[in-house]
Coordinates of C-alpha atoms in Angstrom, one line a residue:
X1 CA -14.0 -23.1 85.5
X2 CA -15.8 -19.9 84.5
X3 CA -12.6 -18.0 85.0
X4 CA -10.6 -20.3 82.7
X5 CA -13.4 -20.1 80.0
X6 CA -13.4 -16.3 80.2
X7 CA -9.6 -16.2 79.9
X8 CA -9.6 -18.5 76.9
X9 CA -12.3 -16.5 75.2
X10 CA -10.5 -13.2 75.9
X11 CA -7.2 -14.7 74.6
X12 CA -9.0 -16.0 71.5
X13 CA -10.6 -12.6 70.8
X14 CA -7.2 -10.9 71.2
X15 CA -5.6 -13.3 68.7
X16 CA -8.5 -12.7 66.2
X17 CA -8.3 -8.9 66.5
X18 CA -4.5 -8.9 66.0
X19 CA -4.8 -11.2 62.9
X20 CA -7.4 -8.8 61.4
X21 CA -5.2 -5.8 62.1
X22 CA -2.3 -7.6 60.3
X23 CA -4.6 -8.2 57.2
X24 CA -6.0 -4.7 57.1
X25 CA -2.7 -2.8 57.5
X26 CA -1.0 -1.3 54.4
X27 CA 2.0 -3.3 53.4
X28 CA 5.4 -1.7 53.2
X29 CA 7.3 -1.7 49.9
X30 CA 9.7 -4.4 51.0
X31 CA 6.8 -6.7 51.8
X32 CA 5.2 -6.0 48.3
X33 CA 8.5 -6.8 46.6
X34 CA 9.2 -9.9 48.6
X35 CA 5.6 -11.2 48.1
X36 CA 4.9 -9.9 44.6
X37 CA 2.8 -12.9 43.7
X38 CA 0.5 -12.3 46.7
X39 CA 0.0 -8.6 45.9
X40 CA -0.2 -9.0 42.1
X41 CA -3.4 -7.3 40.7
X42 CA -4.4 -6.2 44.2
X43 CA -4.9 -2.7 45.4
X44 CA -2.5 -1.4 48.1
X45 CA -1.7 2.0 49.6
X46 CA 1.9 3.1 49.9
X47 CA 3.0 5.9 52.2
X48 CA 6.4 7.5 51.6
X49 CA 8.7 10.1 50.0
X50 CA 9.1 10.8 46.3
X51 CA 12.8 10.2 45.4
X52 CA 12.5 11.0 41.6
X53 CA 9.8 11.9 39.1
X54 CA 9.9 12.0 35.3
X55 CA 7.7 12.3 32.3
X56 CA 7.6 13.7 28.8
X57 CA 5.3 16.5 27.5
X58 CA 2.3 15.3 25.5
X59 CA 2.8 11.7 26.8
X60 CA -0.2 10.6 28.7
X61 CA 1.7 8.9 31.6
X62 CA 4.4 9.8 34.1
X63 CA 6.5 7.9 36.5
X64 CA 7.8 8.6 40.0
X65 CA 9.5 6.5 42.7
X66 CA 8.3 6.3 46.3
X67 CA 10.5 5.3 49.2
X68 CA 8.9 4.3 52.5
X69 CA 12.2 3.5 54.3
X70 CA 12.0 -0.2 53.5
X71 CA 12.5 0.1 49.8
X72 CA 11.6 2.0 46.7
X73 CA 8.9 1.3 44.1
X74 CA 8.0 2.9 40.8
X75 CA 4.5 4.4 40.4
X76 CA 2.9 4.8 37.0
X77 CA 0.6 7.7 36.8
X78 CA -1.9 8.1 33.9
X79 CA -4.2 10.9 33.2
X80 CA -4.6 14.4 34.5
X81 CA -3.1 14.0 38.0
X82 CA -0.1 16.2 38.6
X83 CA 3.1 14.4 39.3
X84 CA 4.5 15.0 42.8
X85 CA 8.0 16.5 42.9
X86 CA 11.1 15.0 44.5
X87 CA 10.9 15.3 48.3
X88 CA 7.1 15.3 48.5
X89 CA 5.5 13.0 51.0
X90 CA 2.7 11.1 49.4
X91 CA 0.1 8.5 50.1
X92 CA -0.6 6.6 46.8
X93 CA -3.2 4.0 46.3
X94 CA -3.0 1.7 43.3
X95 CA -2.8 -1.8 41.8
X96 CA 0.4 -3.8 41.9
X97 CA 1.5 -4.9 38.4
X98 CA 4.6 -6.2 36.7
X99 CA 5.6 -6.1 33.1
X100 CA 6.7 -9.8 32.9
X101 CA 7.7 -12.7 35.1
X102 CA 11.0 -14.5 34.3
X103 CA 12.1 -17.6 36.2
X104 CA 9.5 -16.8 38.9
X105 CA 10.8 -13.3 39.5
X106 CA 8.7 -10.2 38.6
X107 CA 10.2 -7.8 36.1
X108 CA 9.2 -4.2 36.1
X109 CA 7.2 -4.4 39.3
X110 CA 5.3 -1.1 39.8
X111 CA 2.1 0.4 41.2
X112 CA -0.5 1.8 38.8
X113 CA -1.8 4.9 40.5
X114 CA -5.5 5.1 41.2
X115 CA -5.5 7.8 43.9
X116 CA -2.8 10.2 45.0
X117 CA -2.7 12.3 48.2
X118 CA 0.3 14.7 48.4
X119 CA 0.8 15.7 52.0
X120 CA 1.8 19.2 52.9
X121 CA 5.2 19.6 54.7

């Protein structure tokens, strides 16, 4: 009986730990896009490659797109951070936002940058 109890407890612990790991992991872009309502106004970290970047001089914000292999998402950068160039590998932390919701679908889904780490190649 003790063996069964220990096995059940070990199995329960393994299930709880794997569930916690799933909650703590960083989502991929495809997951954020498919579950936009779940991630809306939440902080997430995306890890990927910059596919394009653009901005205008004297305008206080810039945009760049990050691709993690599952999809691509636009990142809005405000303030003094430098904008990563195309091909840069980045880890960007920010808040998921959308411009509007039409018929249940988010329009203008993007990440408002809070922290940027440009990785060296």
